[in-house]
Short mmCIF file of C-alpha atoms in Angstrom, two decimals:
data_model
loop_
_atom_site.label_atom_id
_atom_site.label_comp_id
_atom_site.label_asym_id
_atom_site.label_seq_id
_atom_site.Cartn_x
_atom_site.Cartn_y
_atom_site.Cartn_z
CA MET A 46 43.07 -6.44 124.82
CA THR A 47 46.27 -6.06 126.91
CA ARG A 48 46.81 -3.48 129.60
CA ARG A 49 49.37 -1.71 127.38
CA SER A 50 46.85 -1.37 124.57
CA CYS A 51 44.26 0.07 126.97
CA THR A 52 46.79 2.65 128.17
CA ILE A 53 47.60 3.73 124.61
CA TYR A 54 43.91 4.10 123.71
CA ALA A 55 43.20 6.08 126.92
CA VAL A 56 46.13 8.43 126.36
CA GLY A 57 45.09 8.94 122.76
CA ILE A 58 41.50 9.79 123.67
CA ILE A 59 42.52 12.22 126.46
CA CYS A 60 45.15 13.85 124.20
CA ALA A 61 42.67 14.37 121.37
CA SER A 62 40.06 15.76 123.79
CA LEU A 63 42.48 18.24 125.39
CA LEU A 64 43.79 19.46 122.04
CA PHE A 65 40.30 19.80 120.59
CA VAL A 66 38.88 21.62 123.61
CA GLY A 67 41.98 23.78 124.15
CA ILE A 68 42.29 24.92 120.54
CA GLY A 69 38.56 25.61 120.45
CA LEU A 70 38.76 27.77 123.57
CA VAL A 71 41.80 29.62 122.21
CA VAL A 72 40.03 30.39 118.94
CA ALA A 73 36.80 31.41 120.65
CA GLN A 74 38.69 33.37 123.40
CA VAL A 75 36.09 32.23 125.92
CA PHE A 76 38.19 32.66 129.06
CA ARG A 77 39.61 35.98 127.85
CA THR A 78 36.09 37.28 127.26
CA LEU A 79 34.96 36.03 130.68
CA MET A 80 37.89 37.77 132.37
CA HIS A 81 37.28 41.03 130.51
CA ASN A 82 33.58 40.94 131.43
CA ARG A 83 34.60 40.45 135.06
CA LEU A 84 36.92 43.47 134.89
CA LYS A 85 34.16 45.59 133.39
CA LYS A 86 31.88 44.70 136.30
CA GLU A 87 34.49 45.20 139.03
CA ILE A 88 36.08 48.45 137.82
CA VAL A 89 33.13 50.74 138.52
CA LEU A 90 32.70 53.77 140.78
CA VAL A 91 30.26 52.28 143.28
CA GLU A 92 30.53 51.46 146.98
CA GLY A 93 32.40 48.21 147.60
CA SER A 94 34.02 47.98 144.16
CA ARG A 95 37.70 47.20 143.71
CA VAL A 96 38.61 50.82 142.83
CA PHE A 97 36.14 53.02 144.72
CA GLU A 98 38.22 53.76 147.82
CA SER A 99 41.43 54.44 145.88
CA TRP A 100 39.44 56.75 143.57
CA LYS A 101 38.17 58.76 146.55
CA THR A 102 41.58 58.93 148.23
CA PRO A 103 44.42 58.12 145.79
CA PRO A 104 47.30 56.44 147.67
CA PRO A 105 50.23 57.39 145.36
CA PRO A 106 51.97 60.64 146.41
CA VAL A 107 51.44 63.59 144.04
CA TYR A 108 54.07 66.33 143.79
CA MET A 109 53.58 69.84 142.42
CA GLU A 110 56.71 71.66 141.24
CA TYR A 111 56.70 75.37 140.39
CA PHE A 112 59.36 76.96 138.16
CA PHE A 113 59.51 80.76 137.78
CA PHE A 114 61.08 82.88 135.07
CA ASN A 115 63.08 85.67 136.69
CA VAL A 116 63.44 88.69 134.36
CA THR A 117 67.00 89.99 134.28
CA ASN A 118 66.70 93.03 131.93
CA VAL A 119 63.47 94.84 132.78
CA ASP A 120 64.67 98.35 131.88
CA ALA A 121 66.15 97.25 128.55
CA PHE A 122 62.96 95.37 127.65
CA LEU A 123 60.79 98.41 128.37
CA GLU A 124 62.97 100.33 125.91
CA GLY A 125 62.41 97.74 123.17
CA ALA A 126 65.13 95.14 123.78
CA LYS A 127 64.61 91.38 123.71
CA PRO A 128 63.60 90.11 127.16
CA GLU A 129 65.92 87.80 129.06
CA VAL A 130 64.71 85.35 131.69
CA LYS A 131 66.32 82.78 133.95
CA GLN A 132 64.44 79.71 135.17
CA VAL A 133 64.32 79.39 138.96
CA GLY A 134 62.99 76.25 140.62
CA PRO A 135 61.63 73.85 141.48
CA TYR A 136 59.66 74.87 144.55
CA THR A 137 58.08 71.54 145.40
CA TYR A 138 54.89 70.84 147.30
CA ARG A 139 53.30 67.55 148.30
CA GLU A 140 49.78 67.62 146.92
CA TYR A 141 47.07 65.89 148.93
CA ARG A 142 43.88 65.27 147.00
CA TYR A 143 40.66 63.51 147.85
CA LYS A 144 37.04 63.38 146.73
CA ASP A 145 34.73 65.14 149.15
CA ASN A 146 30.93 64.97 149.59
CA VAL A 147 30.72 61.82 147.48
CA SER A 148 27.16 60.67 146.77
CA MET A 149 25.61 58.20 144.35
CA VAL A 150 22.91 59.52 142.00
CA GLU A 151 20.55 58.06 139.42
CA ASN A 152 20.56 54.54 140.85
CA ASN A 153 24.37 54.18 140.80
CA ARG A 154 24.61 55.32 137.20
CA MET A 155 26.51 58.43 138.32
CA VAL A 156 28.41 59.75 141.30
CA SER A 157 28.93 63.36 142.38
CA ALA A 158 31.99 64.65 144.23
CA TYR A 159 34.18 67.67 144.93
CA ASN A 160 37.91 67.46 144.17
CA THR A 161 39.68 68.99 147.17
CA LYS A 162 43.41 69.71 147.02
CA SER A 163 45.89 70.94 149.60
CA PHE A 164 49.62 71.63 149.37
CA VAL A 165 52.49 71.23 151.84
CA PHE A 166 55.92 72.67 151.04
CA LEU A 167 58.87 70.24 150.84
CA ARG A 168 62.14 72.04 151.52
CA GLU A 169 64.30 68.99 150.71
CA LYS A 170 62.93 68.84 147.17
CA SER A 171 63.18 72.60 146.52
CA VAL A 172 65.93 74.99 145.47
CA GLY A 173 65.21 77.57 148.14
CA ASP A 174 62.82 79.13 150.64
CA PRO A 175 59.67 80.49 148.97
CA ALA A 176 59.21 82.99 151.80
CA VAL A 177 62.64 84.53 151.10
CA ASP A 178 63.44 84.05 147.40
CA ASN A 179 62.42 87.02 145.23
CA ILE A 180 61.28 86.81 141.62
CA THR A 181 61.04 89.72 139.18
CA THR A 182 58.18 89.10 136.79
CA VAL A 183 55.23 90.66 135.00
CA ASN A 184 52.92 92.69 137.23
CA ILE A 185 49.85 90.64 136.41
CA PRO A 186 47.32 92.72 138.44
CA ALA A 187 48.43 95.90 136.66
CA TRP A 188 48.17 94.30 133.22
CA ALA A 189 44.76 92.84 134.07
CA VAL A 190 43.41 96.25 135.10
CA MET A 191 44.96 98.01 132.09
CA ASN A 192 43.42 95.49 129.70
CA LYS A 193 40.05 95.93 131.38
CA VAL A 194 39.94 99.70 130.79
CA LYS A 195 41.94 100.02 127.58
CA GLY A 196 38.84 100.89 125.53
CA SER A 197 37.97 103.94 127.63
CA PHE A 198 40.20 107.02 127.54
CA TRP A 199 38.91 108.40 130.86
CA LYS A 200 39.17 105.09 132.73
CA ALA A 201 42.62 104.43 131.27
CA SER A 202 43.80 107.86 132.32
CA MET A 203 42.48 107.34 135.85
CA VAL A 204 44.18 103.94 136.15
CA ALA A 205 47.46 105.43 134.85
CA ILE A 206 47.29 108.08 137.58
CA TRP A 207 46.59 105.42 140.23
CA MET A 208 49.51 103.32 139.02
CA ASN A 209 51.87 106.29 139.30
CA SER A 210 50.63 107.20 142.76
CA TYR A 211 50.94 103.64 144.08
CA GLY A 212 54.21 102.93 142.30
CA SER A 213 52.70 100.06 140.31
CA GLY A 214 54.94 99.35 137.34
CA LEU A 215 54.65 96.93 134.43
CA PHE A 216 56.92 94.52 136.33
CA THR A 217 57.12 93.68 140.02
CA THR A 218 59.43 91.86 142.42
CA ARG A 219 57.75 89.54 144.90
CA THR A 220 58.60 86.47 146.93
CA VAL A 221 57.64 83.05 145.63
CA ASP A 222 55.11 82.72 148.45
CA GLU A 223 53.44 85.99 147.46
CA LEU A 224 53.30 85.10 143.78
CA LEU A 225 51.81 81.69 144.52
CA TRP A 226 49.51 82.11 147.49
CA GLY A 227 48.66 85.78 147.24
CA TYR A 228 49.43 89.34 148.35
CA GLU A 229 47.31 92.46 148.60
CA ASP A 230 47.96 94.61 145.56
CA PRO A 231 47.45 98.38 146.08
CA LEU A 232 46.04 98.92 142.59
CA LEU A 233 43.53 96.07 142.99
CA ALA A 234 42.59 97.43 146.42
CA ARG A 235 41.85 100.83 144.86
CA VAL A 236 39.74 99.27 142.10
CA ALA A 237 37.94 97.03 144.62
CA SER A 238 36.78 100.13 146.55
CA THR A 239 34.50 100.99 143.62
CA SER A 240 34.00 97.48 142.21
CA PRO A 241 33.32 95.03 145.08
CA GLU A 242 33.51 92.02 142.76
CA VAL A 243 37.24 92.64 142.28
CA GLU A 244 39.57 90.76 144.65
CA LYS A 245 42.15 92.88 146.49
CA VAL A 246 44.49 89.90 146.76
CA PHE A 247 46.29 88.35 143.80
CA GLY A 248 48.17 85.04 143.65
CA LEU A 249 48.62 82.42 140.96
CA MET A 250 47.35 79.77 143.42
CA TYR A 251 45.23 82.10 145.54
CA LYS A 252 42.27 80.25 147.12
CA LYS A 253 43.48 76.95 145.66
CA ASN A 254 44.96 75.44 148.82
CA GLY A 255 42.47 73.32 150.75
CA THR A 256 39.68 74.19 148.34
CA ASN A 257 37.90 72.65 145.35
CA ASN A 258 36.89 73.91 141.92
CA GLY A 259 33.24 72.93 142.00
CA GLU A 260 31.05 69.87 141.84
CA PHE A 261 31.75 67.12 139.32
CA VAL A 262 29.26 64.46 138.31
CA TYR A 263 30.90 61.32 136.89
CA HIS A 264 29.62 58.22 135.13
CA THR A 265 30.25 55.14 137.27
CA GLY A 266 30.71 52.76 134.33
CA VAL A 267 27.91 50.43 135.48
CA GLU A 268 26.00 50.75 132.21
CA ASN A 269 29.00 51.00 129.89
CA TYR A 270 32.60 50.41 130.94
CA MET A 271 33.75 52.96 128.34
CA ASP A 272 32.01 55.66 130.41
CA TYR A 273 33.94 54.82 133.58
CA GLY A 274 35.06 58.11 135.17
CA ARG A 275 33.67 60.28 132.34
CA VAL A 276 32.55 63.75 133.44
CA GLU A 277 28.86 64.37 132.87
CA THR A 278 28.64 67.86 134.39
CA TRP A 279 30.92 70.41 136.04
CA GLN A 280 29.46 73.09 138.29
CA GLY A 281 26.04 71.96 137.13
CA GLN A 282 26.80 72.44 133.42
CA SER A 283 27.20 69.82 130.70
CA GLN A 284 28.58 72.48 128.32
CA LEU A 285 30.99 75.35 128.93
CA THR A 286 30.17 78.93 127.98
CA PHE A 287 33.66 80.38 127.51
CA TRP A 288 34.22 79.67 123.83
CA ALA A 289 32.71 80.41 120.44
CA SER A 290 31.60 76.93 119.29
CA ASN A 291 29.74 73.96 120.75
CA GLN A 292 32.69 71.70 120.01
CA SER A 293 35.07 73.95 121.94
CA ASN A 294 32.62 74.17 124.85
CA SER A 295 32.17 70.39 125.10
CA ILE A 296 33.13 68.63 128.31
CA ASN A 297 34.78 65.42 127.13
CA GLY A 298 36.47 62.56 128.94
CA SER A 299 37.46 62.19 132.58
CA ASP A 300 39.05 64.70 134.95
CA GLY A 301 42.38 62.88 134.63
CA SER A 302 41.98 60.73 137.74
CA ALA A 303 40.28 57.66 136.23
CA PHE A 304 40.31 55.90 132.86
CA HIS A 305 38.31 52.96 131.60
CA PRO A 306 39.89 49.47 131.49
CA LEU A 307 40.86 47.56 128.34
CA LEU A 308 42.49 50.50 126.59
CA ASN A 309 43.27 50.43 122.89
CA LYS A 310 46.33 51.98 121.27
CA ASN A 311 44.19 53.48 118.51
CA GLU A 312 41.78 55.38 120.74
CA ARG A 313 41.97 58.99 121.88
CA ILE A 314 42.04 59.74 125.58
CA TYR A 315 40.03 62.85 126.51
CA VAL A 316 40.67 64.86 129.67
CA PHE A 317 38.67 67.85 130.91
CA THR A 318 40.92 70.39 132.63
CA PRO A 319 39.24 73.23 134.59
CA ASP A 320 42.59 75.06 134.77
CA LEU A 321 42.57 75.36 130.97
CA CYS A 322 38.79 75.81 130.83
CA ARG A 323 38.56 73.14 128.12
CA SER A 324 38.96 69.48 127.21
CA ILE A 325 42.10 68.18 125.54
CA HIS A 326 42.85 64.86 123.90
CA MET A 327 45.86 62.56 124.03
CA GLU A 328 47.11 59.93 121.61
CA PHE A 329 49.21 56.80 122.00
CA GLU A 330 52.95 57.41 121.74
CA LYS A 331 54.77 54.25 122.85
CA ASP A 332 54.85 51.23 125.16
CA VAL A 333 56.55 51.79 128.52
CA GLU A 334 57.01 49.90 131.78
CA VAL A 335 56.80 51.27 135.33
CA LYS A 336 57.78 49.08 138.31
CA GLY A 337 57.29 46.01 136.13
CA ILE A 338 53.80 47.06 135.05
CA PRO A 339 53.27 47.38 131.26
CA ALA A 340 51.71 50.68 130.17
CA TYR A 341 50.68 52.74 127.16
CA ARG A 342 51.99 56.30 127.05
CA PHE A 343 49.45 58.86 125.88
CA THR A 344 50.45 62.46 125.22
CA PRO A 345 48.79 65.59 123.72
CA PRO A 346 49.75 66.04 120.06
CA ARG A 347 50.67 69.38 118.52
CA SER A 348 47.15 69.72 117.12
CA VAL A 349 45.69 70.35 120.62
CA PHE A 350 47.10 73.89 120.75
CA ALA A 351 47.48 74.33 116.99
CA SER A 352 46.41 77.54 115.25
CA LYS A 353 43.09 77.68 113.42
CA GLU A 354 45.00 77.52 110.13
CA GLU A 355 46.80 74.35 111.18
CA ASN A 356 43.75 72.82 112.90
CA PRO A 357 40.42 74.42 111.88
CA ALA A 358 38.67 72.68 114.79
CA ASN A 359 40.44 75.12 117.13
CA LYS A 360 38.77 78.15 115.61
CA GLY A 361 36.23 78.11 118.44
CA PHE A 362 39.00 78.86 120.95
CA CYS A 363 39.68 82.27 119.41
CA VAL A 364 38.44 84.90 121.89
CA THR A 365 37.60 87.09 118.89
CA PRO A 366 38.50 86.61 115.21
CA GLN A 367 41.25 89.20 115.72
CA GLU A 368 42.61 87.50 118.85
CA CYS A 369 43.65 84.15 117.41
CA LEU A 370 47.10 83.19 118.58
CA GLY A 371 49.56 80.90 116.84
CA THR A 372 50.33 77.23 117.38
CA GLY A 373 51.24 76.26 120.92
CA LEU A 374 49.12 78.88 122.72
CA LEU A 375 45.66 79.16 124.26
CA LYS A 376 44.32 82.49 125.48
CA VAL A 377 42.30 81.70 128.60
CA SER A 378 41.17 85.24 129.42
CA PRO A 379 37.45 84.30 129.04
CA CYS A 380 37.70 82.19 132.21
CA ARG A 381 40.22 84.45 133.98
CA LYS A 382 38.02 87.54 134.34
CA GLY A 383 39.46 89.13 131.22
CA ALA A 384 43.11 89.01 132.35
CA PRO A 385 45.50 88.59 129.38
CA VAL A 386 46.56 85.10 130.47
CA VAL A 387 47.90 82.70 127.86
CA ALA A 388 48.47 78.98 128.49
CA SER A 389 51.09 76.84 126.77
CA PHE A 390 53.36 73.91 127.40
CA PRO A 391 56.61 74.80 129.27
CA HIS A 392 59.16 76.75 127.25
CA PHE A 393 56.58 76.85 124.40
CA TYR A 394 57.13 73.15 123.72
CA LEU A 395 55.19 72.12 120.55
CA GLY A 396 54.67 75.81 119.78
CA ASP A 397 55.76 78.04 116.92
CA ALA A 398 59.48 78.73 116.90
CA LYS A 399 58.86 82.50 116.94
CA TYR A 400 57.64 82.38 120.54
CA VAL A 401 60.80 80.57 121.63
CA ALA A 402 63.00 82.98 119.71
CA ALA A 403 61.28 86.05 121.22
CA ILE A 404 62.48 85.26 124.75
CA LYS A 405 66.12 84.67 125.63
CA GLY A 406 66.25 81.75 128.03
CA MET A 407 63.64 79.49 126.39
CA SER A 408 64.81 75.95 125.64
CA PRO A 409 61.98 73.49 124.95
CA GLN A 410 62.89 69.86 125.60
CA ARG A 411 60.63 66.88 125.23
CA GLN A 412 62.05 65.07 128.25
CA HIS A 413 61.39 67.94 130.65
CA HIS A 414 58.38 69.70 129.13
CA GLN A 415 56.11 67.02 127.68
CA THR A 416 52.78 66.17 129.31
CA PHE A 417 51.98 62.44 129.36
CA LEU A 418 49.94 59.69 130.97
CA ASP A 419 51.25 56.13 131.41
CA LEU A 420 48.19 53.87 131.71
CA ASN A 421 48.07 50.13 132.24
CA PRO A 422 45.93 48.99 129.28
CA THR A 423 44.20 46.13 131.14
CA THR A 424 43.00 48.04 134.20
CA GLY A 425 43.23 51.69 133.08
CA VAL A 426 45.24 52.45 136.23
CA ILE A 427 47.60 55.45 136.10
CA VAL A 428 51.10 54.13 136.81
CA ARG A 429 52.91 57.40 136.05
CA ALA A 430 51.89 60.87 134.89
CA ASN A 431 53.31 64.34 134.35
CA LYS A 432 51.03 67.30 133.76
CA ARG A 433 53.04 70.33 132.64
CA ALA A 434 51.65 73.74 131.81
CA GLN A 435 52.99 77.28 131.55
CA ILE A 436 51.34 80.58 132.45
CA ASN A 437 52.16 83.51 130.17
CA ILE A 438 50.94 87.09 129.91
CA LEU A 439 50.22 88.82 126.60
CA LEU A 440 52.08 92.14 126.61
CA SER A 441 51.41 94.79 123.97
CA LYS A 442 50.95 98.52 123.44
CA LEU A 443 47.86 99.81 125.23
CA SER A 444 46.29 103.16 124.42
CA GLY A 445 46.22 105.49 127.41
CA PHE A 446 49.31 103.96 129.00
CA PRO A 447 52.50 105.71 127.83
CA LYS A 448 54.75 103.15 129.55
CA THR A 449 53.72 100.54 126.99
CA ARG A 450 54.47 102.52 123.85
CA SER A 451 57.89 100.91 123.28
CA LEU A 452 56.60 97.34 123.66
CA ASN A 453 56.16 94.85 120.87
CA GLU A 454 53.47 92.19 121.25
CA THR A 455 55.12 89.51 123.38
CA ILE A 456 53.93 86.29 124.98
CA PHE A 457 55.81 86.68 128.25
CA PRO A 458 56.43 83.54 130.38
CA VAL A 459 55.76 83.87 134.12
CA MET A 460 55.80 80.34 135.55
CA PHE A 461 55.32 76.70 134.66
CA LEU A 462 54.21 73.82 136.82
CA ASN A 463 54.91 70.11 136.81
CA GLU A 464 52.33 67.92 138.55
CA SER A 465 53.72 64.40 138.78
CA VAL A 466 52.78 61.02 140.23
CA VAL A 467 54.23 57.50 140.17
CA ILE A 468 52.30 54.50 141.46
CA ASP A 469 53.32 53.51 144.99
CA ASP A 470 54.72 50.06 145.78
CA ALA A 471 51.61 48.77 147.57
CA SER A 472 49.33 49.75 144.70
CA ALA A 473 51.83 48.32 142.21
CA ALA A 474 51.76 44.99 144.06
CA ARG A 475 47.95 44.90 143.84
CA VAL A 476 48.06 45.65 140.12
CA HIS A 477 50.67 42.91 139.61
CA LYS A 478 48.45 40.42 141.42
CA LEU A 479 45.41 41.40 139.38
CA LEU A 480 47.34 41.20 136.09
CA LEU A 481 48.67 37.75 137.09
CA ILE A 482 45.12 36.50 137.67
CA VAL A 483 43.96 38.00 134.37
CA THR A 484 46.89 36.41 132.53
CA LEU A 485 46.40 32.96 134.06
CA VAL A 486 42.64 32.88 133.48
CA SER A 487 42.88 34.33 129.96
CA ASN A 488 45.62 31.84 129.02
CA PHE A 489 44.01 28.80 130.66
CA PRO A 490 43.12 27.34 127.21
CA LEU A 491 46.81 27.47 126.31
CA ILE A 492 47.54 25.41 129.42
CA ILE A 493 45.02 22.84 128.19
CA VAL A 494 46.65 22.82 124.76
CA GLY A 495 50.04 22.42 126.45
CA LEU A 496 48.82 19.39 128.43
CA GLY A 497 47.39 17.96 125.23
CA ALA A 498 50.75 18.42 123.53
CA ILE A 499 52.53 16.67 126.39
CA LEU A 500 50.12 13.72 126.21
CA LEU A 501 50.61 13.64 122.44
CA ALA A 502 54.34 13.24 123.01
CA VAL A 503 53.65 10.47 125.55
CA LEU A 504 51.32 8.76 123.06
CA ILE A 505 53.98 8.85 120.36
CA ILE A 506 56.55 7.33 122.76
CA LEU A 507 54.12 4.57 123.78
CA LEU A 508 53.32 3.76 120.16
CA VAL A 509 57.01 3.60 119.23
CA ARG A 510 57.83 1.35 122.20
CA ALA A 511 54.85 -0.90 121.47
CA ARG A 512 55.96 -1.23 117.87
CA LYS A 513 59.51 -2.15 118.88
CA GLN A 514 58.31 -4.73 121.42
CA LYS A 515 56.05 -6.39 118.85
CA THR A 516 58.92 -6.67 116.37
CA SER A 517 61.19 -8.22 119.02
CA THR A 518 58.60 -10.84 120.01
CA GLU A 519 58.11 -11.95 116.43
CA GLU A 520 61.88 -12.52 116.05
CA ASP A 521 62.05 -14.64 119.23
CA THR A 522 59.27 -17.08 118.16
CA SER A 523 60.41 -17.69 114.54
CA TYR A 524 62.44 -20.95 113.35
CA SER A 525 64.24 -22.34 110.21
CA PRO A 526 63.48 -25.91 108.82
CA VAL A 527 66.32 -28.49 108.54
CA SER A 528 67.69 -28.78 104.99
CA ASP A 529 67.45 -32.10 103.07
CA LYS A 530 71.23 -32.23 102.67
CA GLU A 531 71.82 -32.10 106.40
CA LYS A 532 69.13 -34.71 106.88
CA GLU A 533 70.77 -37.15 104.44
CA ASP A 534 74.38 -36.69 105.66
CA PRO A 535 75.07 -39.22 108.43
CA GLN A 536 78.30 -37.48 109.33
CA SER A 537 76.83 -34.19 110.00
CA GLY A 538 75.51 -35.18 113.35
CA THR A 539 72.27 -33.47 112.76
CA TYR A 540 70.40 -36.63 111.95
CA ILE A 541 70.21 -39.68 114.14
CA GLY A 542 69.37 -42.92 112.38
CA LEU A 543 67.89 -45.87 114.31
CA SER A 544 68.18 -49.43 112.90
CA PRO A 545 65.32 -51.81 113.37
CA LYS A 546 65.72 -54.16 116.22
CA GLY A 547 66.22 -57.83 115.15
CA ASP A 548 64.36 -60.77 116.47
CA PRO A 549 66.21 -62.72 119.14
#
């Protein structure tokens, strides 16, 4: 056997082996499964894991923007006219968040922590000075007290007298700082003198700067990667007590800071939000890309805040059967000490059109008012997010308070917030590196198949060249016999005749 033949046989054997092994690995997805199993083991909330430190102290900067609705026709509204508001903002704060008092429990199955947040004002990202800018809005302390005593004629009469003596109206004008971080309200101070449990100070973000909202216990994901970051208990409870059904009181999903790897477009993402006193779900909307990182966008559908008629599962969120609001609203008074606070998306986005039409100045827009999460499906890392929510007050006629007699029931907007984050460049580079490793390892069988294909092409070329060389050799060694005619023709010169030599 010649050297050329040995080469052809060797190339053929290697080519067949690579193609066989490569196609088999592709079909069986062996390397992809190995890589996914590795991710499941590494993305866990335990000391020394790839994500633990960034979970405790997230590196990407978080910004909190506050937008207020300044009321421009208070007197006309109190006489029955349609309210008019003008959006003022943003007043932007850098939000610093970290997990405090972190401790492992139940043999690394779970981890407990406190979510501490603090805020620092950013003048360059704001429209004005919160210590100077005034906002005219609903007098929330007054409405909270009035709603508390509305069932008692004597208490209502006493509160009405106090309000007149202190000059507490149905609306108030305060600075942005006061509305956010708190001011001492004279009516609350008077009530607190007889009811010590009542705070004298009111602010939408009062006691929320440099504080936490209670202990969380999370699943680490060691036992099941699908449980990574899932909340087991909050403030020592695995079920809430605010609502009327077990389903409504369920604590589902994560706290919004961590999501399991290997996400699927068809799954629902659950997030427990203490600010809303409930869990909400999000569904896949579209594919997006942030800083070159592919991501799935998840967003809350209309059904999250739908009415009980539109979504019967929301019946448990009715404070009472008579206090069921329409689509787009959630009355959170059970976890706000009875205050008539109503939550919604900004500008009543995804809500009934009647709420938008009731307030002049509302203009819901998906681009500016949608809440969403952009998650990398391989790692579960948040690459971009916007959490948007609006605080409203339910205004209506209250017996015992003559100032309210001209009012129609109105969901009155006070403020909305936009909490946003985009992955920082350093974190994005780490995610890129991890995704590159995952891609290379998962697609290694395709590299084998590619090498097999290249060798197959080489084998074909060798076979063709060998075939041509064999044909050429056969032509060079072939001959034609002399014809009889040429042999017999002495003139042709092709035959030499020799006469016998005579004897001397």
